[in-house]
mmCIF file of C-alpha atoms and ligand atoms in Angstrom:
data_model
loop_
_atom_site.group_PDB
_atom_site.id
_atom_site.type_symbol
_atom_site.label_atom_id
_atom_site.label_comp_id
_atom_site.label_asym_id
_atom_site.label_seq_id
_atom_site.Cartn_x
_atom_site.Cartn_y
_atom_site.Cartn_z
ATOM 1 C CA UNK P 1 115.754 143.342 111.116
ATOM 2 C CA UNK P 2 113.650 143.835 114.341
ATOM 3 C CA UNK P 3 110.084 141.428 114.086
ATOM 4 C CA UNK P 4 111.656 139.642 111.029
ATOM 5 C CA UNK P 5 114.814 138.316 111.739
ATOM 6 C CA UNK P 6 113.644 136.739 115.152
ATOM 7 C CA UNK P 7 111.612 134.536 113.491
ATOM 8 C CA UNK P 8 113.549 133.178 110.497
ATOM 9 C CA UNK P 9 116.728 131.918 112.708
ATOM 10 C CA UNK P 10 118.082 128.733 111.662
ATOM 11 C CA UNK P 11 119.194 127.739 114.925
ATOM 12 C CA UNK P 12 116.075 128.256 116.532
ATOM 13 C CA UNK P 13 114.490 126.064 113.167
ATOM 14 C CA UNK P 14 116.576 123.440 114.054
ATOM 15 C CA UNK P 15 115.391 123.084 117.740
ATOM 16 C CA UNK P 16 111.726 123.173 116.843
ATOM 17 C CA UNK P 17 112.538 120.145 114.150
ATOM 18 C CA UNK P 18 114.353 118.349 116.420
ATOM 19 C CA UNK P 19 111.844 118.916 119.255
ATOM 20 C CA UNK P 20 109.065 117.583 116.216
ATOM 21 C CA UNK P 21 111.485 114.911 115.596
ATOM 22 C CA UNK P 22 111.458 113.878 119.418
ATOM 23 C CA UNK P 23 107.827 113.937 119.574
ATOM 24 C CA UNK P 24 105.973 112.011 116.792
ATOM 25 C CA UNK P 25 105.718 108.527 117.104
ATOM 26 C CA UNK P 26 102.803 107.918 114.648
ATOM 27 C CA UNK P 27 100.822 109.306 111.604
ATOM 28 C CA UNK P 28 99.731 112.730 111.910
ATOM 29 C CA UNK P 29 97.570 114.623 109.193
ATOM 30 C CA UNK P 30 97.901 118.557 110.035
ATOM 31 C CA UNK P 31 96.335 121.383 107.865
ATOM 32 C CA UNK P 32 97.054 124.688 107.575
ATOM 33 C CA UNK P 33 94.359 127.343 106.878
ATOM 34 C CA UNK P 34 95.966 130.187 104.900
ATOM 35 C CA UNK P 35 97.316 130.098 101.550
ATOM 36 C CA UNK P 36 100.480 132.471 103.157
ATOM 37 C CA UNK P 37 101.262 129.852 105.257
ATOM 38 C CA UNK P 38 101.199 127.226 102.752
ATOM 39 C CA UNK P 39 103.930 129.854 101.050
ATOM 40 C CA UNK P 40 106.155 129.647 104.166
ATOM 41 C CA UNK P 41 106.171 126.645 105.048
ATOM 42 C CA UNK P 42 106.964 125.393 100.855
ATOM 43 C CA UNK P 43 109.244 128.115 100.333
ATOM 44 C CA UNK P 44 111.234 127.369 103.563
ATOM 45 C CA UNK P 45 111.145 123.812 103.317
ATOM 46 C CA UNK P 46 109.465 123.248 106.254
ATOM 47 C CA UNK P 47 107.576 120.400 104.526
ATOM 48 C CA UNK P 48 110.719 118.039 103.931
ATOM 49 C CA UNK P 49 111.870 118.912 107.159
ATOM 50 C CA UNK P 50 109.199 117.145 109.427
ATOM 51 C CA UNK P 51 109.086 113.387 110.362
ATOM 52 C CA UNK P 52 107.915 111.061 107.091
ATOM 53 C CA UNK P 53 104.757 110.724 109.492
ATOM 54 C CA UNK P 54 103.540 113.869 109.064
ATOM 55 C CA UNK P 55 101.493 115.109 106.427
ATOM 56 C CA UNK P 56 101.079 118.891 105.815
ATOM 57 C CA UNK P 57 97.901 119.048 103.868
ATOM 58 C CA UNK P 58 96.645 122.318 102.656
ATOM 59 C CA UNK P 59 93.424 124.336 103.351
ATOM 60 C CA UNK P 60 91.020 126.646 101.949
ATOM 61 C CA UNK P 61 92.386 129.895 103.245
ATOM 62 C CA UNK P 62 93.365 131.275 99.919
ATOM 63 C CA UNK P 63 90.459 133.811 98.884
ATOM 64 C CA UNK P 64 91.255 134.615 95.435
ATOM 65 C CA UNK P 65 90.956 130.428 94.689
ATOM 66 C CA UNK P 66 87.737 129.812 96.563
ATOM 67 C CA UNK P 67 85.657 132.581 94.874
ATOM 68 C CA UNK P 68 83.471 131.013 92.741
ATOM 69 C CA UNK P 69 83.209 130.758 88.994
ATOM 70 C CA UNK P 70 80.151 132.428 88.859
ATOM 71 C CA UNK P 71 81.459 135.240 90.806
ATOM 72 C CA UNK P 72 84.160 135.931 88.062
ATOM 73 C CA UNK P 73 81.940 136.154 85.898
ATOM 74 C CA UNK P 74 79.660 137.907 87.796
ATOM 75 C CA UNK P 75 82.620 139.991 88.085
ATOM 76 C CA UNK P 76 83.230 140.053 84.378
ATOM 77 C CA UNK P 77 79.862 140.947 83.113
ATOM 78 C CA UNK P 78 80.233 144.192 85.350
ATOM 79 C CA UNK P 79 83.803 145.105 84.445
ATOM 80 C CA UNK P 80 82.674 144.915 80.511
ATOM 81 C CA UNK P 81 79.558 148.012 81.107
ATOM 82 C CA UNK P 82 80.908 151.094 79.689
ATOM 83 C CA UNK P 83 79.282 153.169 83.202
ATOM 84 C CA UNK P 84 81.537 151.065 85.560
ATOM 85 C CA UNK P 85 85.461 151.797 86.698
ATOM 86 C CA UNK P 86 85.745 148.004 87.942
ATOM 87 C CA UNK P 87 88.250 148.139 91.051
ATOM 88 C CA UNK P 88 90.111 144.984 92.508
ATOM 89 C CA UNK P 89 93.086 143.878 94.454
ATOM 90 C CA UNK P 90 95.621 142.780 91.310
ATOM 91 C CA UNK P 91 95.281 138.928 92.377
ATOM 92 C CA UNK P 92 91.741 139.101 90.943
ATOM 93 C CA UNK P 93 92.849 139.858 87.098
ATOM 94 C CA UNK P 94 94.268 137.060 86.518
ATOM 95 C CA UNK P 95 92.044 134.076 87.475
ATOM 96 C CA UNK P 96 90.082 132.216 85.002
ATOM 97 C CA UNK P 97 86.599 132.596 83.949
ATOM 98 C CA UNK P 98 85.060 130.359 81.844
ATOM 99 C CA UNK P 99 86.195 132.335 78.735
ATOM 100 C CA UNK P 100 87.873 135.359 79.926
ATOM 101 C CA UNK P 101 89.744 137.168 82.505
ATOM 102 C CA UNK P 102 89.888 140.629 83.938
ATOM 103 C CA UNK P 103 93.100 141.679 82.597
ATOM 104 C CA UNK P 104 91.632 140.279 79.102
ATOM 105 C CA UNK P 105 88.385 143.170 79.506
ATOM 106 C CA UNK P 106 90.665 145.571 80.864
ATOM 107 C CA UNK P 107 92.566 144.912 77.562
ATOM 108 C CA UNK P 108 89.578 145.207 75.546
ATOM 109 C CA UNK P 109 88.704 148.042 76.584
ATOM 110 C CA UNK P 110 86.741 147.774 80.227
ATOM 111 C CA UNK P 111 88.288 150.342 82.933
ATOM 112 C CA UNK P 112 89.497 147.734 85.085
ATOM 113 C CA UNK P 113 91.815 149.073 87.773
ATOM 114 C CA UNK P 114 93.700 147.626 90.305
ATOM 115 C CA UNK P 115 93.544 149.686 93.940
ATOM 116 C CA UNK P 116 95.546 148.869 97.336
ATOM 117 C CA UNK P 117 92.442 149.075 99.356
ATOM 118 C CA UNK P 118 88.547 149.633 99.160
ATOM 119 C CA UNK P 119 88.827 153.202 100.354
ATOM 120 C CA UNK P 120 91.251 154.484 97.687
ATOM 121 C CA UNK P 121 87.567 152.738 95.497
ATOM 122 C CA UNK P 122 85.458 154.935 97.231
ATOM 123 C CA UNK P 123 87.524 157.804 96.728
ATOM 124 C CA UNK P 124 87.409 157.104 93.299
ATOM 125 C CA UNK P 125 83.388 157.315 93.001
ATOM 126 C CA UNK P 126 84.106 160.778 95.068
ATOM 127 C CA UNK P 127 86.282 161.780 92.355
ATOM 128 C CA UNK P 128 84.190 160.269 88.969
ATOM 129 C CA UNK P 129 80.452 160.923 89.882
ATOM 130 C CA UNK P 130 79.489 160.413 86.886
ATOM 131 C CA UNK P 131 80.556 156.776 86.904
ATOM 132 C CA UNK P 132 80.062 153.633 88.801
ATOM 133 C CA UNK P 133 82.688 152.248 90.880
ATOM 134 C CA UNK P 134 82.380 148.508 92.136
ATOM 135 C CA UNK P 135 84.824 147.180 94.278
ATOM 136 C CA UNK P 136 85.677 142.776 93.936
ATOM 137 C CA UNK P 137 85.036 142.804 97.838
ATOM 138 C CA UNK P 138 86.656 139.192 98.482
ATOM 139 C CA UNK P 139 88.332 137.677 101.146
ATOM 140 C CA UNK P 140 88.566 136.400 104.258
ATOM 141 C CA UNK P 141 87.591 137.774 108.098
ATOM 142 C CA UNK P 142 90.790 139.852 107.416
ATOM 143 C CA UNK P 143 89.675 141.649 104.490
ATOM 144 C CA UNK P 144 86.194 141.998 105.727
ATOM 145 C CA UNK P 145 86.532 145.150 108.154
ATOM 146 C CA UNK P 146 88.153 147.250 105.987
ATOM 147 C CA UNK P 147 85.287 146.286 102.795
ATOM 148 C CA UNK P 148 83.168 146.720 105.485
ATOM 149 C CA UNK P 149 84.595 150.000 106.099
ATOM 150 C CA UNK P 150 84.160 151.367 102.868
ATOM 151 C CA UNK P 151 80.583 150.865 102.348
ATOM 152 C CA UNK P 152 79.625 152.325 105.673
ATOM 153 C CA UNK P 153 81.827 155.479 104.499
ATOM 154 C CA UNK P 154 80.299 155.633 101.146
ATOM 155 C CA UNK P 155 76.890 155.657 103.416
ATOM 156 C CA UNK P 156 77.906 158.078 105.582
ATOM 157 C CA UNK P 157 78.597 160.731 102.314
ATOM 158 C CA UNK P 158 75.674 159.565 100.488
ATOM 159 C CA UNK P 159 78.017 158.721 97.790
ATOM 160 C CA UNK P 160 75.234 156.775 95.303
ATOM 161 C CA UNK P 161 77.917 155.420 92.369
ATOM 162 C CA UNK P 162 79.494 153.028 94.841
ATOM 163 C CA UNK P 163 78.941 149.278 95.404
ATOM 164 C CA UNK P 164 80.614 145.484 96.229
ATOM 165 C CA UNK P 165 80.678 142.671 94.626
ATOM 166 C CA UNK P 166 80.616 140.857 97.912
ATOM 167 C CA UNK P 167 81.740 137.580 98.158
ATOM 168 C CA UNK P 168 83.442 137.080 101.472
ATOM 169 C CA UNK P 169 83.476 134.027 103.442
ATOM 170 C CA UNK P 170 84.152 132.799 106.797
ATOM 171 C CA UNK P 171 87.141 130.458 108.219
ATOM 172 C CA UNK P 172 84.774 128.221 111.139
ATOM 173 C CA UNK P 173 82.526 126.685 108.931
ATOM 174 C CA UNK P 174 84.648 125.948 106.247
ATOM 175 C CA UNK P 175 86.591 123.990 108.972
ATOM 176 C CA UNK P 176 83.574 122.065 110.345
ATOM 177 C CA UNK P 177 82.546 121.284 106.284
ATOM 178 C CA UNK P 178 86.321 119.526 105.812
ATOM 179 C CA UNK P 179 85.996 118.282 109.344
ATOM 180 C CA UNK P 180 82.125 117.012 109.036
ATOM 181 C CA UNK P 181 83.004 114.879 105.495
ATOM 182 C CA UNK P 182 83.226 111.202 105.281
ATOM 183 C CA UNK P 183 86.160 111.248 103.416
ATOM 184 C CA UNK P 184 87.911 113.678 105.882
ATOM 185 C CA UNK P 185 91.908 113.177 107.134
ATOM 186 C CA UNK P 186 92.716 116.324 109.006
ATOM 187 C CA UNK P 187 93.369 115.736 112.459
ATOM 188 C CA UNK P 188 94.419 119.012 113.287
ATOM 189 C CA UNK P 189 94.612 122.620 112.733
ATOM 190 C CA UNK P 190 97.078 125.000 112.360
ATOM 191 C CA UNK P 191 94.571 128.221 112.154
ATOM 192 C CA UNK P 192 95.455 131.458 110.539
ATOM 193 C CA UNK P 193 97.013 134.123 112.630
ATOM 194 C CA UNK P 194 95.743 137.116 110.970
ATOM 195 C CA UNK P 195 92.147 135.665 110.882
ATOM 196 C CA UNK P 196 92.184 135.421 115.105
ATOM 197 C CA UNK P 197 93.928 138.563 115.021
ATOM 198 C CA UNK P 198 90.488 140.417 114.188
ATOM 199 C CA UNK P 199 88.216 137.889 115.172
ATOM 200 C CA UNK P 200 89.778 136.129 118.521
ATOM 201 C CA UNK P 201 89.996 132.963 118.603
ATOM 202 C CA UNK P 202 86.491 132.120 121.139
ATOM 203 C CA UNK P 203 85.170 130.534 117.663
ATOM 204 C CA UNK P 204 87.243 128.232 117.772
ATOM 205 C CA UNK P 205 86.639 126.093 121.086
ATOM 206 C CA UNK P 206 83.486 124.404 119.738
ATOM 207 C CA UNK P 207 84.549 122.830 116.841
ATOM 208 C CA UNK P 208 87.840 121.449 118.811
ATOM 209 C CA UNK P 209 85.194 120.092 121.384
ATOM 210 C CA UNK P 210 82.947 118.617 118.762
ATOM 211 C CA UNK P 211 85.520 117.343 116.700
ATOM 212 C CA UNK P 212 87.968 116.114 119.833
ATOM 213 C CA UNK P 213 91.111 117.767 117.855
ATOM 214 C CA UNK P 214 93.866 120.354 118.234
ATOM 215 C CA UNK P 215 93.406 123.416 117.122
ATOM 216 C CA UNK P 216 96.807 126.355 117.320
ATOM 217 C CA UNK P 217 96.613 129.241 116.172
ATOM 218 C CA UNK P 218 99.688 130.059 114.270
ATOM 219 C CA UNK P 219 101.741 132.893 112.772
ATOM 220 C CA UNK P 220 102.855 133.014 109.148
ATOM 221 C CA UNK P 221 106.969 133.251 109.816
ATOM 222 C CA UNK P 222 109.246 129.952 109.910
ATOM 223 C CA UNK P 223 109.500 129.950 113.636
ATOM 224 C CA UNK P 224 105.905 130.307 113.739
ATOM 225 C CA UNK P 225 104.783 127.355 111.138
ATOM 226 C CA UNK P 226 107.190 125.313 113.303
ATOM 227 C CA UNK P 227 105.987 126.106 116.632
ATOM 228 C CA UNK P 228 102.632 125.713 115.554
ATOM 229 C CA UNK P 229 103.605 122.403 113.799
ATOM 230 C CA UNK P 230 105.291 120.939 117.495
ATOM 231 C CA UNK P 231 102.019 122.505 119.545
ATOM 232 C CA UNK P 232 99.656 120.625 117.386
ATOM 233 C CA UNK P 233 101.831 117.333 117.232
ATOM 234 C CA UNK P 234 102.807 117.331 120.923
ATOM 235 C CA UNK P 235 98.359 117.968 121.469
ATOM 236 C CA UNK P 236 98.311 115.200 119.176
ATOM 237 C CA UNK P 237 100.836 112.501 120.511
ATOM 238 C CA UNK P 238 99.260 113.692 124.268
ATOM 239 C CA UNK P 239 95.552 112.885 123.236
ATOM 240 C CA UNK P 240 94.441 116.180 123.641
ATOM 241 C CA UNK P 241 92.163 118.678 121.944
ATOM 242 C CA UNK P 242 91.225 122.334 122.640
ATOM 243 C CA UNK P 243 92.551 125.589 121.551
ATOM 244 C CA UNK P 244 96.218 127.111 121.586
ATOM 245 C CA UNK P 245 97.516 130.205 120.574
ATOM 246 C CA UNK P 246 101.126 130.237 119.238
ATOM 247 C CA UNK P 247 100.903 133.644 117.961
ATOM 248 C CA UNK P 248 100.036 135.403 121.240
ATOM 249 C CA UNK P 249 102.226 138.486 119.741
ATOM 250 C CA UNK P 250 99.146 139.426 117.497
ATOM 251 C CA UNK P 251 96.091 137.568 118.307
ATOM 252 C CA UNK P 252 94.057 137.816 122.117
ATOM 253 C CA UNK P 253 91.186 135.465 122.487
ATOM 254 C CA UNK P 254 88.655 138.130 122.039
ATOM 255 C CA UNK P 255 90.020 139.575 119.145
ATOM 256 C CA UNK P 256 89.112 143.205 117.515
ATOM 257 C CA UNK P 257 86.342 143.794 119.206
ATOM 258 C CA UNK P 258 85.705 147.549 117.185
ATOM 259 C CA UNK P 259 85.872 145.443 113.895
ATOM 260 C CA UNK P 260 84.282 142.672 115.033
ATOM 261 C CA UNK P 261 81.274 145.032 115.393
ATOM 262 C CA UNK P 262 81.614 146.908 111.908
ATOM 263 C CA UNK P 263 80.972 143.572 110.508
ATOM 264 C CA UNK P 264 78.301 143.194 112.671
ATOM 265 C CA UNK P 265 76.727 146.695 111.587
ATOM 266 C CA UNK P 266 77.145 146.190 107.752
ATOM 267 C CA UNK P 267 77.368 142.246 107.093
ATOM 268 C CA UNK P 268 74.748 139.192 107.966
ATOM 269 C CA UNK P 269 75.696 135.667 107.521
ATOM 270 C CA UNK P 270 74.577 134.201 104.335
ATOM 271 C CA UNK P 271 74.811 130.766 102.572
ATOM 272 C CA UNK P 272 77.995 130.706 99.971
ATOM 273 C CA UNK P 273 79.537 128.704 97.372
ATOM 274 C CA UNK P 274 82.892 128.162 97.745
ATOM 275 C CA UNK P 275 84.655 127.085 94.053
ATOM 276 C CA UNK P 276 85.496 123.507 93.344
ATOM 277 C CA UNK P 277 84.083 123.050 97.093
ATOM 278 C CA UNK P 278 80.199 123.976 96.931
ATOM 279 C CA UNK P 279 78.273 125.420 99.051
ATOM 280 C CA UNK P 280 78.701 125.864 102.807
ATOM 281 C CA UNK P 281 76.101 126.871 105.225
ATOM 282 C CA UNK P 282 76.314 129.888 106.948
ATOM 283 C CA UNK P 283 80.140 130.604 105.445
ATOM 284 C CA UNK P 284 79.856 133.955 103.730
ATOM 285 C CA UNK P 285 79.053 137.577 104.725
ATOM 286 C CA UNK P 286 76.252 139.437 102.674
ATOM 287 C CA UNK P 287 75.349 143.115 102.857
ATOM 288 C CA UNK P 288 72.628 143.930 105.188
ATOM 289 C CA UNK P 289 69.165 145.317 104.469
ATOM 290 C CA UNK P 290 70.522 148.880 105.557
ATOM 291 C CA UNK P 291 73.454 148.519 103.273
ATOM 292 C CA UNK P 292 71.539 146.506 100.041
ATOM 293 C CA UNK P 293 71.908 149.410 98.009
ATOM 294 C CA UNK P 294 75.602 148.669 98.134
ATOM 295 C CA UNK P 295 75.399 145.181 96.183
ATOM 296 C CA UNK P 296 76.329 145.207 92.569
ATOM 297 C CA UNK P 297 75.008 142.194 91.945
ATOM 298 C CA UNK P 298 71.507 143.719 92.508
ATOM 299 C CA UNK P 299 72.103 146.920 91.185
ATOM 300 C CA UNK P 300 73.898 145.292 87.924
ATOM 301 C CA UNK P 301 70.761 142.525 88.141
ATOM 302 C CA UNK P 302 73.742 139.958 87.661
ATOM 303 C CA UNK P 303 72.413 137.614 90.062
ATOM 304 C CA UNK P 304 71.561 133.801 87.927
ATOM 305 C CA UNK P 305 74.791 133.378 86.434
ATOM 306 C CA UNK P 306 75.707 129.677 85.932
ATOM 307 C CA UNK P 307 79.203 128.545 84.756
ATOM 308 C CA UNK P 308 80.636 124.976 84.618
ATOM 309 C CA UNK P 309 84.347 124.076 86.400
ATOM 310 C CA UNK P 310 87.154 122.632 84.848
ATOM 311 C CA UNK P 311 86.889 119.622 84.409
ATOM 312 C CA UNK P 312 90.667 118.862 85.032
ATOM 313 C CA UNK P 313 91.415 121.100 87.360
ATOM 314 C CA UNK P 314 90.804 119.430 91.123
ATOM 315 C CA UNK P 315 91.369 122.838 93.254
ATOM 316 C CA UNK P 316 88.577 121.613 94.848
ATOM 317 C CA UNK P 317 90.007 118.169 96.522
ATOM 318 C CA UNK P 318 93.537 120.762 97.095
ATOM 319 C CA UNK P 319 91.673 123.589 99.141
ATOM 320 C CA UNK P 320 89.868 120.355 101.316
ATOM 321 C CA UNK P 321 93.413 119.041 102.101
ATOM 322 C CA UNK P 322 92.550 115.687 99.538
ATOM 323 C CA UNK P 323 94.758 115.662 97.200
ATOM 324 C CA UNK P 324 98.658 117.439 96.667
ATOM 325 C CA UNK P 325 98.717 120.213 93.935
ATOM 326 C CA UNK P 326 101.711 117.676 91.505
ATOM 327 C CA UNK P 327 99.120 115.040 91.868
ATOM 328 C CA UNK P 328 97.017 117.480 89.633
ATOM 329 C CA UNK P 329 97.527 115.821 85.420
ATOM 330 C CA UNK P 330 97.607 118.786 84.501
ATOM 331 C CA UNK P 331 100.234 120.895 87.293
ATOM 332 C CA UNK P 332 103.104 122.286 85.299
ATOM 333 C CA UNK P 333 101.879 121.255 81.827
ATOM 334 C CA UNK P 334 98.390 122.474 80.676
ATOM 335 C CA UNK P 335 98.303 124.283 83.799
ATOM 336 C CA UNK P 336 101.161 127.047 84.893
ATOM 337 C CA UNK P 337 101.387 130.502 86.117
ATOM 338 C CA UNK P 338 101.731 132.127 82.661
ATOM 339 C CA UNK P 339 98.397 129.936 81.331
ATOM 340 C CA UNK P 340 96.584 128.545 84.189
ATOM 341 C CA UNK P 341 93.342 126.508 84.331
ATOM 342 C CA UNK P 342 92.637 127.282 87.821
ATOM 343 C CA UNK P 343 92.466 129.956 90.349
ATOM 344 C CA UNK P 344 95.343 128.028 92.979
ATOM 345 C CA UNK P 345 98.194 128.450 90.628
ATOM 346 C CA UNK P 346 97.864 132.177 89.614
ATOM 347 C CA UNK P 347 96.816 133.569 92.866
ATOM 348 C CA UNK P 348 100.143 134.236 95.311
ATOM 349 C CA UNK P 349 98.453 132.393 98.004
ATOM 350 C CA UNK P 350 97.227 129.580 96.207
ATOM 351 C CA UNK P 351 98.742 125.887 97.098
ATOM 352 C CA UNK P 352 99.633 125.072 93.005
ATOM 353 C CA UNK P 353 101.638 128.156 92.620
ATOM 354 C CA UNK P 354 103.491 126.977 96.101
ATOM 355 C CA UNK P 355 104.524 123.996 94.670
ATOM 356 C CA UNK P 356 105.300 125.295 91.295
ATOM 357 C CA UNK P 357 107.737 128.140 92.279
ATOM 358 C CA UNK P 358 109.394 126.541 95.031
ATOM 359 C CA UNK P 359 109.961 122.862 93.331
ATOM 360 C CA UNK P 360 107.832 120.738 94.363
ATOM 361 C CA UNK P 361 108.049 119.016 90.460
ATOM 362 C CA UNK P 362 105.234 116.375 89.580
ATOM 363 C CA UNK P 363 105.750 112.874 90.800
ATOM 364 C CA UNK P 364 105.843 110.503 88.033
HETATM 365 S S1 SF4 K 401 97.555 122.583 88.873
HETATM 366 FE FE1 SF4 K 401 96.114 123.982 87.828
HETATM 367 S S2 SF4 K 401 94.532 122.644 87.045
HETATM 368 FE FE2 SF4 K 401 95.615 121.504 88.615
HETATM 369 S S3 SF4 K 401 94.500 121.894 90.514
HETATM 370 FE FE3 SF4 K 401 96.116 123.424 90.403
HETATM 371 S S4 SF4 K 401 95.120 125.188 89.441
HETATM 372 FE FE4 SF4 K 401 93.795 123.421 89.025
#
């Protein structure tokens, strides 16, 4: 299969590995962003294919696990009004609240409905004007343009029964907060492709400068994970820091600059809590004063919601790159993907439900 097949070939694997093999001489700490690439490189092994130096640590790039408590059940005191068709990707309907999920108010009775992207939302307040539609806008710099999208197209017709529950958040500073703590081990990055494909990768040179690490950006296919692994070990082993870009097949330094600008037009920077992480400065998007009318939260007055974490669950630690998902107590007992306690093992990007599915059993 053209585009697919290239980059799964197991002789090509097996150079990369040996080329890792022939290049690490010491401890090396790496961390992927994105929760897909945590996927690959689990489900292909990649992980018990690399020197016994090298430790693949895990990052916060799953969306669906870093939205905050609150925000479910922000989320969930919407769904539950009888005026509002509550719209979300079908990750969403499954994570925890405190007490419920969205798949457990759909089941009671909430119109809860999964779409396959924010427009097929707005099309749905065309169609039900007597209704509210709210759309779970989370996600990444990926998902942003096309959220961003629908609420300047809902503008544009005037469309007054439409709004996000907006709770994006941004890849840089989420690196400099794991990269700026005491307690920090990640000496380099492998950063997600699809991220750089819309936003370039020009972010990225100041924090490798500040920091003095590698930085690659890096596809989401075996042959990528394993390029990127060798480009960041072979930066490493070499002393150097700066910005690479493995995945030059989707992602140009500027990126997207039309969607880079959308965001511009209907998003600000903002403050945002990140769950089992806190709050990080300056590491969210929030609707702009042109757009406020837009923001459930406001027009749902949903806004002082307070809701405490697990206490066992330590997604938190996981999305820095702290701890390993089976060195969770509760990972494959208490916690699985039929009942779980927190957001990374029901979400398909999250770390837990990597480790689960493709055997990665506790350690005793
Ligand atoms: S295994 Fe479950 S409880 Fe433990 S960190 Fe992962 S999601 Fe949280």
């Amino acid at each position: 299969m053209r585009f697919v097949d290239e980059y799964r070939s197991e002789p090509e694997a097996r150079k990369f590995v040996d080329a890792i093999h022939g290049v690490v001489t010491k401890p090396w700490s790496l961390m992927e962003i994105c929760g897909g690439q945590t996927h690959t490189l689990i489900k292909s092994g990649i992980d018990r294919l690399l020197p016994e130096q090298v430790t693949l640590v895990h990052g916060p790039g799953c969306p669906v696990c870093v939205t905050p408590l609150e925000q479910i059940e922000r989320a969930l005191a919407i769904a539950r009004r009888p005026e509002v068709i509550f719209t979300s990707f079908g990750d969403m309907l499954r994570v925890p609240g405190t007490s419920a999920d969205l798949l457990s108010v759909k089941s009671q009775g909430g119109d809860v409905r999964i779409v396959y992207s924010p427009l097929d939302a707005v099309k749905l307040a065309e169609q039900n004007p007597n209704r509210q539609v709210v759309f779970f806008a989370v996600g990444f710099e990926t998902t942003a343009p096309a959220n961003a999208m629908s609420v300047w197209t809902a503008h544009r017709q005037g469309l007054e029964n439409f709004s996000i529950l907006c709770s994006h958040v941004l890849v840089p500073p989420a690196m400099e907060a794991i990269l700026s703590a005491p307690h920090n081990q990640v000496q380099g990055f492998m950063a997600a492709g699809h991220v750089c494909a819309v936003m370039g990768y020009w972010q990225y040179g100041p924090i490798a400068d500040k920091y003095e690490i590698p930085i690659v950006v890096t596809g989401f296919e075996p042959l990528d994970l394993l390029q990127g692994c060798y480009m960041t070990l072979k930066a490493l082993e070499e002393g150097r820091s700066g910005v690479e870009n493995q995945y030059t097949r989707s992602v140009t330094y500027e990126g997207n600059r039309p969607a880079q600008r959308l965001l511009r037009q209907v998003f600000e920077p903002c403050d945002r809590a990140w769950r089992g992480i806190g709050s990080i400065p300056e590491s969210g998007y929030r609707l702009r004063s042109e757009y406020a009318t837009y923001d459930a939260e406001t027009r749902f007055d949903v806004g002082d919601i307070e809701a405490a974490e697990s206490e066992e669950c330590i997604a938190g630690e996981i999305l820095q790159g702290l701890r390993k998902p089976h060195e969770c107590s509760a990972f494959g007992s208490k916690c699985t993907p039929e009942n779980p306690l927190g957001a990374p093992m029901v979400s398909s990007e999250g770390a837990c439900a990597a480790y689960y599915h493709y055997g990665r059993v506790k350690v005793s």
